[in-house]
mmCIF file of C-alpha atoms in Angstrom:
data_model
loop_
_atom_site.group_PDB
_atom_site.id
_atom_site.type_symbol
_atom_site.label_atom_id
_atom_site.label_comp_id
_atom_site.label_asym_id
_atom_site.label_seq_id
_atom_site.Cartn_x
_atom_site.Cartn_y
_atom_site.Cartn_z
ATOM 1 C CA MET A 11 34.768 -15.905 -58.581
ATOM 2 C CA LYS A 12 32.056 -16.285 -55.965
ATOM 3 C CA LEU A 13 32.468 -14.862 -52.452
ATOM 4 C CA VAL A 14 30.850 -17.282 -49.961
ATOM 5 C CA ARG A 15 31.950 -15.728 -46.663
ATOM 6 C CA LYS A 16 34.194 -12.909 -45.471
ATOM 7 C CA ASP A 17 35.289 -12.639 -41.806
ATOM 8 C CA ILE A 18 37.917 -9.924 -41.382
ATOM 9 C CA GLU A 19 38.535 -8.306 -37.984
ATOM 10 C CA LYS A 20 39.402 -4.668 -37.255
ATOM 11 C CA ASP A 21 43.113 -5.555 -37.048
ATOM 12 C CA ASN A 22 42.793 -6.902 -40.657
ATOM 13 C CA ALA A 23 43.283 -10.548 -39.600
ATOM 14 C CA GLY A 24 40.670 -13.059 -40.696
ATOM 15 C CA GLN A 25 39.545 -15.444 -43.397
ATOM 16 C CA VAL A 26 37.684 -15.485 -46.697
ATOM 17 C CA THR A 27 35.841 -18.386 -48.360
ATOM 18 C CA LEU A 28 35.793 -18.286 -52.164
ATOM 19 C CA VAL A 29 34.684 -20.497 -55.065
ATOM 20 C CA PRO A 30 36.706 -20.145 -58.318
ATOM 21 C CA GLU A 31 34.281 -20.427 -61.254
ATOM 22 C CA GLU A 32 36.474 -19.765 -64.318
ATOM 23 C CA PRO A 33 40.073 -20.609 -65.282
ATOM 24 C CA GLU A 34 41.050 -16.944 -64.817
ATOM 25 C CA ASP A 35 39.930 -17.114 -61.170
ATOM 26 C CA MET A 36 42.959 -19.364 -60.600
ATOM 27 C CA TRP A 37 45.189 -16.413 -61.547
ATOM 28 C CA HIS A 38 43.383 -14.214 -59.018
ATOM 29 C CA THR A 39 43.792 -16.950 -56.378
ATOM 30 C CA TYR A 40 47.523 -17.178 -57.183
ATOM 31 C CA ASN A 41 47.790 -13.464 -56.386
ATOM 32 C CA LEU A 42 45.805 -13.871 -53.143
ATOM 33 C CA VAL A 43 47.677 -16.838 -51.606
ATOM 34 C CA GLN A 44 51.014 -15.992 -49.984
ATOM 35 C CA VAL A 45 53.615 -18.003 -48.073
ATOM 36 C CA GLY A 46 52.620 -18.155 -44.388
ATOM 37 C CA ASP A 47 48.846 -18.060 -45.052
ATOM 38 C CA SER A 48 46.650 -20.986 -44.042
ATOM 39 C CA LEU A 49 44.575 -22.643 -46.759
ATOM 40 C CA ARG A 50 41.673 -25.023 -46.116
ATOM 41 C CA ALA A 51 40.342 -27.006 -49.081
ATOM 42 C CA SER A 52 39.136 -30.398 -50.236
ATOM 43 C CA THR A 53 41.868 -32.626 -51.652
ATOM 44 C CA ILE A 54 42.714 -36.254 -52.501
ATOM 45 C CA ARG A 55 45.237 -38.154 -50.360
ATOM 46 C CA LYS A 56 46.737 -41.591 -50.984
ATOM 47 C CA VAL A 57 46.268 -43.618 -47.785
ATOM 48 C CA GLN A 58 47.830 -46.975 -46.910
ATOM 49 C CA THR A 59 45.508 -49.537 -45.324
ATOM 50 C CA GLU A 60 46.296 -52.863 -43.632
ATOM 51 C CA SER A 61 43.758 -55.685 -43.823
ATOM 52 C CA SER A 62 43.061 -58.266 -41.099
ATOM 53 C CA THR A 63 45.317 -60.737 -42.935
ATOM 54 C CA GLY A 64 48.227 -58.284 -42.781
ATOM 55 C CA SER A 65 48.309 -57.380 -46.477
ATOM 56 C CA VAL A 66 49.001 -53.699 -47.159
ATOM 57 C CA GLY A 67 47.072 -51.821 -49.828
ATOM 58 C CA SER A 68 46.547 -48.188 -50.741
ATOM 59 C CA ASN A 69 43.540 -46.221 -51.855
ATOM 60 C CA ARG A 70 42.774 -42.592 -52.596
ATOM 61 C CA VAL A 71 40.420 -40.742 -50.266
ATOM 62 C CA ARG A 72 38.917 -37.275 -50.486
ATOM 63 C CA THR A 73 39.448 -35.252 -47.328
ATOM 64 C CA THR A 74 39.584 -31.613 -46.206
ATOM 65 C CA LEU A 75 42.992 -30.329 -45.061
ATOM 66 C CA THR A 76 44.260 -27.045 -43.609
ATOM 67 C CA LEU A 77 47.798 -26.235 -44.741
ATOM 68 C CA CYS A 78 50.322 -23.628 -43.706
ATOM 69 C CA VAL A 79 51.417 -22.453 -47.179
ATOM 70 C CA GLU A 80 55.110 -22.947 -48.043
ATOM 71 C CA ALA A 81 55.148 -22.938 -51.871
ATOM 72 C CA ILE A 82 52.775 -21.875 -54.663
ATOM 73 C CA ASP A 83 53.008 -23.054 -58.267
ATOM 74 C CA PHE A 84 50.867 -21.611 -61.073
ATOM 75 C CA ASP A 85 50.669 -22.938 -64.641
ATOM 76 C CA SER A 86 49.453 -19.959 -66.705
ATOM 77 C CA GLN A 87 48.576 -21.956 -69.832
ATOM 78 C CA ALA A 88 46.574 -24.683 -68.084
ATOM 79 C CA CYS A 89 45.377 -22.229 -65.375
ATOM 80 C CA GLN A 90 46.214 -24.780 -62.664
ATOM 81 C CA LEU A 91 47.269 -23.816 -59.138
ATOM 82 C CA ARG A 92 49.116 -26.102 -56.701
ATOM 83 C CA VAL A 93 49.738 -25.088 -53.101
ATOM 84 C CA LYS A 94 52.269 -27.023 -50.995
ATOM 85 C CA GLY A 95 52.467 -26.857 -47.213
ATOM 86 C CA THR A 96 52.281 -28.656 -43.877
ATOM 87 C CA ASN A 97 49.081 -29.872 -42.247
ATOM 88 C CA ILE A 98 48.171 -27.708 -39.223
ATOM 89 C CA GLN A 99 44.826 -29.275 -38.226
ATOM 90 C CA GLU A 100 44.043 -32.759 -36.898
ATOM 91 C CA ASN A 101 42.912 -35.164 -39.638
ATOM 92 C CA GLU A 102 42.210 -38.905 -39.586
ATOM 93 C CA TYR A 103 44.298 -39.532 -42.719
ATOM 94 C CA VAL A 104 47.136 -36.981 -42.442
ATOM 95 C CA LYS A 105 49.414 -36.401 -39.462
ATOM 96 C CA MET A 106 50.074 -32.929 -38.050
ATOM 97 C CA GLY A 107 53.127 -31.402 -39.751
ATOM 98 C CA ALA A 108 52.955 -33.808 -42.731
ATOM 99 C CA TYR A 109 53.506 -32.274 -46.182
ATOM 100 C CA HIS A 110 50.744 -32.216 -48.764
ATOM 101 C CA THR A 111 50.051 -30.443 -52.074
ATOM 102 C CA ILE A 112 46.528 -29.196 -52.739
ATOM 103 C CA GLU A 113 45.525 -28.619 -56.351
ATOM 104 C CA LEU A 114 42.813 -25.957 -56.271
ATOM 105 C CA GLU A 115 39.984 -26.777 -58.682
ATOM 106 C CA PRO A 116 37.241 -24.692 -60.328
ATOM 107 C CA ASN A 117 33.820 -24.868 -58.604
ATOM 108 C CA ARG A 118 35.330 -26.266 -55.381
ATOM 109 C CA GLN A 119 35.438 -23.822 -52.484
ATOM 110 C CA PHE A 120 38.491 -22.998 -50.354
ATOM 111 C CA THR A 121 39.046 -20.887 -47.238
ATOM 112 C CA LEU A 122 42.082 -18.604 -47.029
ATOM 113 C CA ALA A 123 43.178 -17.150 -43.672
ATOM 114 C CA LYS A 124 45.734 -14.358 -43.266
ATOM 115 C CA LYS A 125 47.222 -12.539 -40.291
ATOM 116 C CA GLN A 126 47.058 -9.335 -42.341
ATOM 117 C CA TRP A 127 44.683 -8.613 -45.253
ATOM 118 C CA ASP A 128 46.072 -5.550 -47.063
ATOM 119 C CA SER A 129 44.122 -3.163 -49.323
ATOM 120 C CA VAL A 130 45.614 -4.547 -52.582
ATOM 121 C CA VAL A 131 44.513 -8.118 -51.823
ATOM 122 C CA LEU A 132 41.001 -7.015 -50.742
ATOM 123 C CA GLU A 133 40.619 -4.954 -53.931
ATOM 124 C CA ARG A 134 41.598 -7.981 -56.016
ATOM 125 C CA ILE A 135 38.836 -10.031 -54.340
ATOM 126 C CA GLU A 136 36.320 -7.300 -55.227
ATOM 127 C CA GLN A 137 37.484 -7.293 -58.861
ATOM 128 C CA ALA A 138 37.502 -11.103 -59.112
ATOM 129 C CA CYS A 139 33.930 -11.311 -57.765
ATOM 130 C CA ASP A 140 32.632 -8.583 -60.101
ATOM 131 C CA PRO A 141 31.049 -10.246 -63.195
ATOM 132 C CA ALA A 142 31.824 -7.175 -65.339
ATOM 133 C CA TRP A 143 35.536 -8.082 -65.192
ATOM 134 C CA SER A 144 35.220 -11.129 -67.467
ATOM 135 C CA ALA A 145 37.229 -11.943 -70.610
ATOM 136 C CA ASP A 146 35.824 -10.130 -73.613
ATOM 137 C CA VAL A 147 38.578 -9.570 -76.209
ATOM 138 C CA ALA A 148 40.284 -11.997 -78.586
ATOM 139 C CA ALA A 149 43.132 -11.211 -80.972
ATOM 140 C CA VAL A 150 44.783 -12.784 -84.001
ATOM 141 C CA VAL A 151 48.252 -11.295 -84.505
ATOM 142 C CA MET A 152 49.655 -12.452 -87.835
ATOM 143 C CA GLN A 153 52.130 -12.109 -90.686
ATOM 144 C CA GLU A 154 52.651 -14.394 -93.676
ATOM 145 C CA GLY A 155 53.385 -17.847 -92.248
ATOM 146 C CA LEU A 156 53.039 -16.939 -88.530
ATOM 147 C CA ALA A 157 49.969 -16.250 -86.374
ATOM 148 C CA HIS A 158 49.137 -16.112 -82.664
ATOM 149 C CA VAL A 159 45.542 -16.539 -81.485
ATOM 150 C CA CYS A 160 45.203 -14.869 -78.065
ATOM 151 C CA LEU A 161 42.524 -14.217 -75.474
ATOM 152 C CA VAL A 162 42.871 -10.875 -73.696
ATOM 153 C CA THR A 163 41.242 -11.060 -70.260
ATOM 154 C CA PRO A 164 41.327 -8.280 -67.657
ATOM 155 C CA SER A 165 44.227 -10.051 -65.924
ATOM 156 C CA MET A 166 46.286 -11.753 -68.610
ATOM 157 C CA THR A 167 47.018 -12.375 -72.274
ATOM 158 C CA LEU A 168 46.657 -16.088 -72.998
ATOM 159 C CA THR A 169 48.178 -17.506 -76.177
ATOM 160 C CA ARG A 170 45.687 -20.167 -77.197
ATOM 161 C CA ALA A 171 47.297 -21.210 -80.504
ATOM 162 C CA LYS A 172 50.445 -20.572 -82.520
ATOM 163 C CA VAL A 173 50.238 -21.328 -86.249
ATOM 164 C CA GLU A 174 53.431 -21.617 -88.309
ATOM 165 C CA VAL A 175 53.510 -22.579 -91.990
ATOM 166 C CA ASN A 176 56.507 -22.280 -94.312
ATOM 167 C CA ILE A 177 55.463 -20.028 -97.239
ATOM 168 C CA PRO A 178 57.671 -20.340 -100.366
ATOM 169 C CA ARG A 179 58.566 -17.114 -102.168
ATOM 170 C CA LYS A 180 56.742 -16.085 -105.316
ATOM 171 C CA ARG A 181 58.635 -16.986 -108.492
ATOM 172 C CA LYS A 182 58.385 -15.380 -111.897
ATOM 173 C CA GLY A 183 55.518 -16.936 -113.802
ATOM 174 C CA ASN A 184 54.776 -19.466 -111.029
ATOM 175 C CA CYS A 185 52.978 -18.439 -107.828
ATOM 176 C CA SER A 186 51.044 -21.662 -107.322
ATOM 177 C CA GLN A 187 53.264 -23.036 -104.514
ATOM 178 C CA HIS A 188 53.128 -19.711 -102.655
ATOM 179 C CA ASP A 189 49.345 -19.433 -103.042
ATOM 180 C CA ARG A 190 48.713 -23.030 -101.925
ATOM 181 C CA ALA A 191 50.888 -22.625 -98.821
ATOM 182 C CA LEU A 192 49.186 -19.308 -97.983
ATOM 183 C CA GLU A 193 45.746 -20.892 -98.318
ATOM 184 C CA ARG A 194 46.828 -23.774 -96.068
ATOM 185 C CA PHE A 195 48.094 -21.198 -93.507
ATOM 186 C CA TYR A 196 44.819 -19.214 -93.591
ATOM 187 C CA GLU A 197 42.804 -22.412 -93.179
ATOM 188 C CA GLN A 198 44.780 -23.398 -90.049
ATOM 189 C CA VAL A 199 44.260 -19.926 -88.527
ATOM 190 C CA VAL A 200 40.490 -20.135 -89.192
ATOM 191 C CA GLN A 201 40.401 -23.534 -87.462
ATOM 192 C CA ALA A 202 42.309 -22.099 -84.475
ATOM 193 C CA ILE A 203 39.816 -19.193 -84.233
ATOM 194 C CA GLN A 204 36.835 -21.573 -84.251
ATOM 195 C CA ARG A 205 38.469 -23.880 -81.707
ATOM 196 C CA HIS A 206 39.610 -21.269 -79.170
ATOM 197 C CA ILE A 207 37.291 -18.247 -79.399
ATOM 198 C CA ASN A 208 33.922 -18.363 -77.654
ATOM 199 C CA PHE A 209 31.808 -15.802 -79.535
ATOM 200 C CA GLU A 210 29.139 -15.838 -76.813
ATOM 201 C CA VAL A 211 31.626 -14.161 -74.441
ATOM 202 C CA VAL A 212 33.971 -12.249 -76.759
ATOM 203 C CA LYS A 213 32.831 -8.750 -77.742
ATOM 204 C CA CYS A 214 35.583 -8.060 -80.245
ATOM 205 C CA VAL A 215 38.187 -10.014 -82.271
ATOM 206 C CA LEU A 216 41.225 -7.982 -83.332
ATOM 207 C CA VAL A 217 42.934 -9.113 -86.533
ATOM 208 C CA ALA A 218 46.328 -7.401 -86.568
ATOM 209 C CA SER A 219 49.119 -7.645 -89.135
ATOM 210 C CA PRO A 220 51.598 -5.673 -91.228
ATOM 211 C CA GLY A 221 50.672 -4.829 -94.853
ATOM 212 C CA PHE A 222 47.569 -6.366 -96.403
ATOM 213 C CA VAL A 223 47.763 -9.764 -94.669
ATOM 214 C CA ARG A 224 44.760 -9.040 -92.404
ATOM 215 C CA GLU A 225 42.543 -7.926 -95.333
ATOM 216 C CA GLN A 226 43.468 -10.974 -97.412
ATOM 217 C CA PHE A 227 42.921 -13.299 -94.450
ATOM 218 C CA CYS A 228 39.506 -11.832 -93.545
ATOM 219 C CA ASP A 229 38.401 -12.014 -97.215
ATOM 220 C CA TYR A 230 39.447 -15.681 -97.329
ATOM 221 C CA MET A 231 37.801 -16.526 -93.975
ATOM 222 C CA PHE A 232 34.396 -15.040 -94.838
ATOM 223 C CA GLN A 233 34.416 -16.420 -98.430
ATOM 224 C CA GLN A 234 34.987 -19.892 -96.944
ATOM 225 C CA ALA A 235 32.300 -19.223 -94.305
ATOM 226 C CA VAL A 236 29.778 -18.445 -97.081
ATOM 227 C CA LYS A 237 30.806 -21.570 -99.062
ATOM 228 C CA THR A 238 30.544 -23.863 -96.019
ATOM 229 C CA ASP A 239 27.565 -22.016 -94.501
ATOM 230 C CA ASN A 240 29.502 -21.412 -91.278
ATOM 231 C CA LYS A 241 26.842 -19.564 -89.273
ATOM 232 C CA VAL A 242 29.061 -18.878 -86.241
ATOM 233 C CA LEU A 243 31.570 -16.836 -88.279
ATOM 234 C CA LEU A 244 28.927 -15.134 -90.435
ATOM 235 C CA GLU A 245 26.760 -14.099 -87.468
ATOM 236 C CA ASN A 246 29.792 -12.638 -85.662
ATOM 237 C CA ARG A 247 31.336 -10.882 -88.662
ATOM 238 C CA SER A 248 30.743 -7.450 -87.084
ATOM 239 C CA LYS A 249 32.973 -8.405 -84.111
ATOM 240 C CA PHE A 250 36.096 -8.658 -86.308
ATOM 241 C CA LEU A 251 38.188 -5.484 -86.294
ATOM 242 C CA GLN A 252 41.224 -5.083 -88.583
ATOM 243 C CA VAL A 253 44.182 -3.102 -87.216
ATOM 244 C CA HIS A 254 47.861 -2.594 -87.999
ATOM 245 C CA ALA A 255 50.670 -4.433 -86.185
ATOM 246 C CA SER A 256 54.357 -4.567 -87.095
ATOM 247 C CA SER A 257 54.621 -8.388 -86.984
ATOM 248 C CA GLY A 258 52.853 -11.643 -86.140
ATOM 249 C CA HIS A 259 54.605 -12.002 -82.775
ATOM 250 C CA LYS A 260 52.717 -11.745 -79.479
ATOM 251 C CA TYR A 261 54.429 -8.495 -78.407
ATOM 252 C CA SER A 262 52.818 -6.699 -81.392
ATOM 253 C CA LEU A 263 49.484 -7.049 -79.602
ATOM 254 C CA LYS A 264 50.344 -3.910 -77.605
ATOM 255 C CA GLU A 265 50.438 -1.862 -80.857
ATOM 256 C CA ALA A 266 47.033 -3.246 -81.842
ATOM 257 C CA LEU A 267 45.527 -2.338 -78.456
ATOM 258 C CA CYS A 268 46.992 1.198 -78.759
ATOM 259 C CA ASP A 269 45.164 1.843 -82.044
ATOM 260 C CA PRO A 270 42.591 4.653 -81.475
ATOM 261 C CA THR A 271 39.752 2.739 -83.185
ATOM 262 C CA VAL A 272 40.459 -0.263 -80.952
ATOM 263 C CA ALA A 273 40.718 1.919 -77.839
ATOM 264 C CA SER A 274 37.256 3.388 -78.458
ATOM 265 C CA ARG A 275 35.781 -0.074 -79.082
ATOM 266 C CA LEU A 276 37.433 -1.517 -75.968
ATOM 267 C CA SER A 277 37.117 1.553 -73.765
ATOM 268 C CA ASP A 278 35.457 -0.458 -70.988
ATOM 269 C CA THR A 279 38.153 -3.130 -70.686
ATOM 270 C CA LYS A 280 40.968 -3.085 -68.147
ATOM 271 C CA ALA A 281 43.512 -4.264 -70.740
ATOM 272 C CA ALA A 282 42.982 -1.181 -72.924
ATOM 273 C CA GLY A 283 43.312 1.068 -69.854
ATOM 274 C CA GLU A 284 46.644 -0.484 -68.919
ATOM 275 C CA VAL A 285 48.002 -0.114 -72.443
ATOM 276 C CA LYS A 286 46.927 3.556 -72.612
ATOM 277 C CA ALA A 287 48.507 4.330 -69.218
ATOM 278 C CA LEU A 288 51.822 2.785 -70.284
ATOM 279 C CA ASP A 289 51.670 4.609 -73.622
ATOM 280 C CA ASP A 290 51.057 7.927 -71.788
ATOM 281 C CA PHE A 291 54.052 7.193 -69.542
ATOM 282 C CA TYR A 292 56.374 6.609 -72.527
ATOM 283 C CA LYS A 293 55.157 9.805 -74.213
ATOM 284 C CA MET A 294 55.735 11.767 -70.993
ATOM 285 C CA LEU A 295 59.206 10.233 -70.616
ATOM 286 C CA GLN A 296 60.043 11.384 -74.150
ATOM 287 C CA HIS A 297 58.575 14.905 -74.070
ATOM 288 C CA GLU A 298 58.592 15.902 -70.355
ATOM 289 C CA PRO A 299 61.102 13.645 -68.555
ATOM 290 C CA ASP A 300 60.697 15.641 -65.300
ATOM 291 C CA ARG A 301 57.117 14.295 -65.080
ATOM 292 C CA ALA A 302 57.862 10.583 -65.609
ATOM 293 C CA PHE A 303 59.808 8.412 -63.179
ATOM 294 C CA TYR A 304 60.380 4.712 -62.637
ATOM 295 C CA GLY A 305 62.130 2.697 -59.934
ATOM 296 C CA LEU A 306 60.852 2.363 -56.352
ATOM 297 C CA LYS A 307 63.081 5.016 -54.712
ATOM 298 C CA GLN A 308 62.343 7.688 -57.328
ATOM 299 C CA VAL A 309 58.607 6.985 -57.269
ATOM 300 C CA GLU A 310 58.534 7.070 -53.442
ATOM 301 C CA ARG A 311 60.267 10.483 -53.468
ATOM 302 C CA ALA A 312 57.747 11.771 -56.007
ATOM 303 C CA ASN A 313 54.966 10.503 -53.742
ATOM 304 C CA GLU A 314 56.474 12.352 -50.744
ATOM 305 C CA ALA A 315 56.216 15.528 -52.862
ATOM 306 C CA LEU A 316 52.494 14.671 -53.485
ATOM 307 C CA ALA A 317 53.300 14.791 -57.200
ATOM 308 C CA ILE A 318 51.952 11.426 -58.440
ATOM 309 C CA ASP A 319 48.973 11.653 -60.790
ATOM 310 C CA THR A 320 49.046 8.019 -62.031
ATOM 311 C CA LEU A 321 50.946 5.129 -60.424
ATOM 312 C CA LEU A 322 51.744 2.140 -62.670
ATOM 313 C CA ILE A 323 52.670 -0.961 -60.670
ATOM 314 C CA SER A 324 53.025 -4.663 -61.550
ATOM 315 C CA ASP A 325 51.064 -7.254 -59.551
ATOM 316 C CA GLU A 326 54.277 -9.324 -59.503
ATOM 317 C CA LEU A 327 55.658 -6.988 -56.807
ATOM 318 C CA PHE A 328 52.824 -7.936 -54.414
ATOM 319 C CA ARG A 329 53.913 -11.588 -54.631
ATOM 320 C CA HIS A 330 57.323 -10.741 -53.099
ATOM 321 C CA GLN A 331 58.308 -13.315 -50.450
ATOM 322 C CA ASP A 332 59.657 -10.650 -48.075
ATOM 323 C CA VAL A 333 56.746 -9.242 -46.025
ATOM 324 C CA ALA A 334 58.487 -5.888 -45.386
ATOM 325 C CA THR A 335 59.112 -5.326 -49.122
ATOM 326 C CA ARG A 336 55.530 -6.300 -49.996
ATOM 327 C CA SER A 337 54.191 -3.935 -47.316
ATOM 328 C CA ARG A 338 56.306 -1.121 -48.788
ATOM 329 C CA TYR A 339 54.527 -1.486 -52.155
ATOM 330 C CA VAL A 340 51.109 -1.660 -50.441
ATOM 331 C CA ARG A 341 51.871 1.549 -48.466
ATOM 332 C CA LEU A 342 52.858 3.287 -51.709
ATOM 333 C CA VAL A 343 49.557 2.284 -53.374
ATOM 334 C CA ASP A 344 47.502 3.391 -50.338
ATOM 335 C CA SER A 345 49.363 6.712 -50.098
ATOM 336 C CA VAL A 346 48.847 7.552 -53.799
ATOM 337 C CA LYS A 347 45.100 6.825 -53.462
ATOM 338 C CA GLU A 348 44.874 9.000 -50.307
ATOM 339 C CA ASN A 349 46.471 11.865 -52.258
ATOM 340 C CA ALA A 350 43.808 11.587 -55.021
ATOM 341 C CA GLY A 351 46.122 9.810 -57.451
ATOM 342 C CA THR A 352 45.094 7.004 -59.832
ATOM 343 C CA VAL A 353 46.595 3.536 -59.311
ATOM 344 C CA ARG A 354 46.851 1.055 -62.185
ATOM 345 C CA ILE A 355 47.878 -2.449 -61.128
ATOM 346 C CA PHE A 356 49.251 -4.213 -64.231
ATOM 347 C CA SER A 357 49.026 -7.955 -64.711
ATOM 348 C CA SER A 358 52.457 -9.518 -65.282
ATOM 349 C CA LEU A 359 50.766 -11.909 -67.768
ATOM 350 C CA HIS A 360 49.721 -9.025 -70.045
ATOM 351 C CA VAL A 361 52.066 -7.704 -72.744
ATOM 352 C CA SER A 362 51.828 -4.243 -71.100
ATOM 353 C CA GLY A 363 52.690 -5.798 -67.714
ATOM 354 C CA GLU A 364 55.735 -7.509 -69.209
ATOM 355 C CA GLN A 365 56.946 -4.142 -70.508
ATOM 356 C CA LEU A 366 56.371 -2.460 -67.142
ATOM 357 C CA GLY A 367 58.370 -5.296 -65.576
ATOM 358 C CA GLN A 368 61.344 -4.198 -67.691
ATOM 359 C CA LEU A 369 61.016 -0.745 -66.053
ATOM 360 C CA THR A 370 61.487 -2.266 -62.528
ATOM 361 C CA GLY A 371 57.709 -2.914 -62.269
ATOM 362 C CA VAL A 372 56.851 0.496 -60.815
ATOM 363 C CA ALA A 373 56.527 3.857 -62.599
ATOM 364 C CA ALA A 374 54.660 7.131 -62.162
ATOM 365 C CA ILE A 375 53.258 9.996 -64.236
ATOM 366 C CA LEU A 376 53.487 13.212 -62.203
ATOM 367 C CA ARG A 377 51.039 16.121 -61.882
ATOM 368 C CA PHE A 378 53.862 18.654 -62.099
ATOM 369 C CA PRO A 379 57.592 18.520 -62.910
ATOM 370 C CA VAL A 380 59.941 17.648 -60.038
ATOM 371 C CA PRO A 381 63.363 18.590 -61.406
ATOM 372 C CA GLU A 382 65.090 17.915 -58.030
ATOM 373 C CA LEU A 383 64.397 14.195 -58.513
ATOM 374 C CA SER A 384 66.114 14.260 -61.913
ATOM 375 C CA ASP A 385 69.077 16.073 -60.347
ATOM 376 C CA GLN A 386 69.287 13.464 -57.568
ATOM 377 C CA GLU A 387 69.196 10.720 -60.210
ATOM 378 C CA ASP A 388 72.029 12.382 -62.160
ATOM 379 C CA ASP A 389 74.088 12.807 -58.965
ATOM 380 C CA SER A 390 73.649 9.165 -57.960
ATOM 381 C CA SER A 391 74.596 7.937 -61.455
ATOM 382 C CA SER A 392 77.712 10.189 -61.509
ATOM 383 C CA GLU A 393 78.721 8.861 -58.042
ATOM 384 C CA GLU A 394 78.410 5.295 -59.361
ATOM 385 C CA ASP A 395 80.679 6.206 -62.303
#
């Protein structure tokens, strides 16, 4: 993302002009645009024209519109963002108050104006414009007959390909059908890797599976690469890292990212940091439950006691339509930072973010035990009973 201009007043009202440069920038933009904002961007409008003879025709014209945002739609797989709203600025083709949908495009600038720019949104702009936050991890999560090829960016886990092949069981004295099907499966996974992984960007490719599937697959892939003189795979052999996962489903990616060897290799990526923070929270919940809380009310009480060491919060909560609720989450984040706590904002498109979402989307690891909070929780649950 490229920051072209930033005009924000002391009362935090103002506007920002940005240029999305990569597909992932659309995800950042989705988290920046909120209902009630005004968005100015170039778009295409179908306009009806009447000729001197009275015949009516229509043609498409490119024009720049300013909309008051009413609805936002994001397609995570195609990384496309559509913003619907009413026109609030005079235009020769579109009446004031007329509805229009702008599809934001890469490498085409837009200007976003807000009445209130909060700290979470401004921090996201900083992250999006920092080139160090680019996608740098790929993963192949597999088991016999099933594989997912994923790209792990700082903001989301994108499933680029799903490979499914029916593998017959081995039979006594005849394994040929099984072996042929397995070879066909491996070949399709190799093709998916070559099609979807850009080795110029990716620093590391995780190959995760139960049992010996990953070893057998990697042996097959590099034997074929030698036979076919596939220079791309051979030159990037050192980037492939084999780790254990319980299955070939996407959710097993979290286990792979938790592996200590992977954590050390990916220590500079945001995704690994999120996974570690969530793992630490679960461990704390198991061994010292008085130092791990989730749910907004409990976490707010812990914050009032200045007890929060690490706050785990999903970015989904900052997209809440109700301004008062959204402001409540922003105040919590600001307060934890003021009290020297660490804030980890999880992407709801990451496997770790999905898991945090199941824990209400907000959780905290405390500096010291706060048993009164546990007692309050027990009292409230007994009252409900």
